[in-house]
Amino acid sequence: MAEDSPKRRKANFNEAETEVLIEQVLKHEQLLFAAGPGRASPGQKRKVWELIRHKVNPVAACPRDVEDLKKRWRDLKRRDRSKLCRLSQGCGPPGPPALGLLLAPEELPPAPPA
């Protein structure tokens, strides 16, 4: 009977999950993303992602697998990169109203002195 039911999507990442993910990925960033001759093997990277998964799952709304964590990390990087691009105005003029909708108040650039 369960085989006939449509696949349901997982719950969104909550704030605690995201914080643990960011903390752990940054802690192991050199091992996961280093390039060149000193980089880690795929097996070592898989073990690190499993370690991160074991740290995230206790605070998770639902069990996460490694692919969920990798996708969330890519999405976070992409979102932050686009915010930085808008802030530096390198990707076209982001008019002030649009900028205020996309960014939290603490992320807004400082106002020019009057």
mmCIF file of C-alpha atoms in Angstrom:
data_model
loop_
_atom_site.group_PDB
_atom_site.id
_atom_site.type_symbol
_atom_site.label_atom_id
_atom_site.label_comp_id
_atom_site.label_asym_id
_atom_site.label_seq_id
_atom_site.Cartn_x
_atom_site.Cartn_y
_atom_site.Cartn_z
ATOM 1 C CA MET A 1 0.000 0.000 0.000
ATOM 2 C CA ALA A 2 2.838 2.391 0.820
ATOM 3 C CA GLU A 3 4.286 1.669 -2.624
ATOM 4 C CA ASP A 4 1.250 3.278 -4.286
ATOM 5 C CA SER A 5 1.480 6.533 -2.348
ATOM 6 C CA PRO A 6 3.271 9.422 -4.053
ATOM 7 C CA LYS A 7 6.704 10.373 -2.770
ATOM 8 C CA ARG A 8 6.463 13.236 -0.306
ATOM 9 C CA ARG A 9 9.097 15.890 -0.105
ATOM 10 C CA LYS A 10 11.179 16.354 2.999
ATOM 11 C CA ALA A 11 10.676 19.264 5.357
ATOM 12 C CA ASN A 12 12.680 22.417 4.772
ATOM 13 C CA PHE A 13 15.945 22.779 6.636
ATOM 14 C CA ASN A 14 15.389 24.570 9.919
ATOM 15 C CA GLU A 15 17.735 27.186 11.335
ATOM 16 C CA ALA A 16 19.507 24.775 13.683
ATOM 17 C CA GLU A 17 20.212 22.309 10.860
ATOM 18 C CA THR A 18 21.574 25.065 8.656
ATOM 19 C CA GLU A 19 23.808 26.413 11.416
ATOM 20 C CA VAL A 20 25.275 22.989 12.177
ATOM 21 C CA LEU A 21 25.783 22.319 8.473
ATOM 22 C CA ILE A 22 27.602 25.616 7.919
ATOM 23 C CA GLU A 23 29.707 25.177 11.059
ATOM 24 C CA GLN A 24 30.774 21.645 10.130
ATOM 25 C CA VAL A 25 31.432 22.340 6.444
ATOM 26 C CA LEU A 26 33.557 25.372 7.299
ATOM 27 C CA LYS A 27 35.415 23.296 9.883
ATOM 28 C CA HIS A 28 36.243 20.682 7.212
ATOM 29 C CA GLU A 29 36.365 23.051 4.235
ATOM 30 C CA GLN A 30 40.028 22.399 3.411
ATOM 31 C CA LEU A 31 39.484 18.646 3.277
ATOM 32 C CA LEU A 32 36.234 18.821 1.287
ATOM 33 C CA PHE A 33 37.062 21.490 -1.289
ATOM 34 C CA ALA A 34 40.851 21.773 -1.584
ATOM 35 C CA ALA A 35 42.305 21.525 -5.077
ATOM 36 C CA GLY A 36 45.706 20.421 -6.189
ATOM 37 C CA PRO A 37 47.971 17.549 -5.278
ATOM 38 C CA GLY A 38 47.140 17.628 -1.535
ATOM 39 C CA ARG A 39 43.408 17.153 -1.966
ATOM 40 C CA ALA A 40 41.444 14.416 -0.235
ATOM 41 C CA SER A 41 40.337 11.238 -1.952
ATOM 42 C CA PRO A 42 36.653 10.686 -2.720
ATOM 43 C CA GLY A 43 36.538 8.105 0.101
ATOM 44 C CA GLN A 44 37.888 10.619 2.610
ATOM 45 C CA LYS A 45 35.364 13.222 1.460
ATOM 46 C CA ARG A 46 32.540 10.698 1.762
ATOM 47 C CA LYS A 47 33.607 9.967 5.372
ATOM 48 C CA VAL A 48 33.646 13.691 6.196
ATOM 49 C CA TRP A 49 30.168 14.162 4.701
ATOM 50 C CA GLU A 50 28.966 11.181 6.773
ATOM 51 C CA LEU A 51 30.452 12.797 9.884
ATOM 52 C CA ILE A 52 28.616 16.026 9.041
ATOM 53 C CA ARG A 53 25.402 14.046 8.511
ATOM 54 C CA HIS A 54 25.775 12.523 11.989
ATOM 55 C CA LYS A 55 26.146 16.035 13.444
ATOM 56 C CA VAL A 56 23.142 17.485 11.563
ATOM 57 C CA ASN A 57 20.625 14.668 12.059
ATOM 58 C CA PRO A 58 20.191 15.091 15.854
ATOM 59 C CA VAL A 59 18.840 18.620 15.268
ATOM 60 C CA ALA A 60 17.060 17.780 11.996
ATOM 61 C CA ALA A 61 13.319 17.925 11.461
ATOM 62 C CA CYS A 62 13.622 14.695 9.458
ATOM 63 C CA PRO A 63 16.556 12.389 8.684
ATOM 64 C CA ARG A 64 18.932 13.898 6.117
ATOM 65 C CA ASP A 65 21.227 12.000 3.819
ATOM 66 C CA VAL A 66 24.534 13.192 2.421
ATOM 67 C CA GLU A 67 23.006 14.280 -0.893
ATOM 68 C CA ASP A 68 20.497 16.502 0.970
ATOM 69 C CA LEU A 69 23.369 18.175 2.813
ATOM 70 C CA LYS A 70 25.440 18.697 -0.329
ATOM 71 C CA LYS A 71 22.462 20.226 -2.134
ATOM 72 C CA ARG A 72 21.716 22.536 0.790
ATOM 73 C CA TRP A 73 25.378 23.638 0.882
ATOM 74 C CA ARG A 74 25.338 24.395 -2.879
ATOM 75 C CA ASP A 75 22.110 26.369 -2.482
ATOM 76 C CA LEU A 76 23.552 28.387 0.421
ATOM 77 C CA LYS A 77 26.692 29.203 -1.564
ATOM 78 C CA ARG A 78 24.682 30.232 -4.631
ATOM 79 C CA ARG A 79 22.343 32.431 -2.600
ATOM 80 C CA ASP A 80 25.205 34.149 -0.792
ATOM 81 C CA ARG A 81 27.122 34.658 -4.023
ATOM 82 C CA SER A 82 24.128 36.328 -5.668
ATOM 83 C CA LYS A 83 23.659 38.582 -2.627
ATOM 84 C CA LEU A 84 27.309 39.620 -2.775
ATOM 85 C CA CYS A 85 26.981 40.281 -6.476
ATOM 86 C CA ARG A 86 23.969 42.532 -5.886
ATOM 87 C CA LEU A 87 25.762 44.347 -3.071
ATOM 88 C CA SER A 88 28.788 45.081 -5.210
ATOM 89 C CA GLN A 89 26.436 46.096 -8.068
ATOM 90 C CA GLY A 90 28.457 43.936 -10.433
ATOM 91 C CA CYS A 91 25.360 42.193 -11.773
ATOM 92 C CA GLY A 92 23.332 45.156 -12.876
ATOM 93 C CA PRO A 93 21.639 47.927 -10.933
ATOM 94 C CA PRO A 94 19.682 46.417 -8.028
ATOM 95 C CA GLY A 95 17.540 49.443 -7.169
ATOM 96 C CA PRO A 96 17.202 50.222 -3.455
ATOM 97 C CA PRO A 97 13.668 48.785 -3.046
ATOM 98 C CA ALA A 98 14.674 45.424 -4.539
ATOM 99 C CA LEU A 99 17.812 45.282 -2.435
ATOM 100 C CA GLY A 100 15.819 45.864 0.740
ATOM 101 C CA LEU A 101 13.478 42.971 -0.087
ATOM 102 C CA LEU A 102 16.247 40.488 -0.786
ATOM 103 C CA LEU A 103 18.493 41.222 2.167
ATOM 104 C CA ALA A 104 18.028 41.293 5.894
ATOM 105 C CA PRO A 105 18.621 44.739 7.485
ATOM 106 C CA GLU A 106 22.038 43.724 8.799
ATOM 107 C CA GLU A 107 23.073 42.682 5.261
ATOM 108 C CA LEU A 108 22.281 46.030 3.670
ATOM 109 C CA PRO A 109 25.288 48.127 2.703
ATOM 110 C CA PRO A 110 25.896 51.181 4.898
ATOM 111 C CA ALA A 111 24.130 54.324 3.792
ATOM 112 C CA PRO A 112 26.383 56.998 2.299
ATOM 113 C CA PRO A 113 27.117 59.854 4.715
ATOM 114 C CA ALA A 114 24.788 62.798 4.220
#
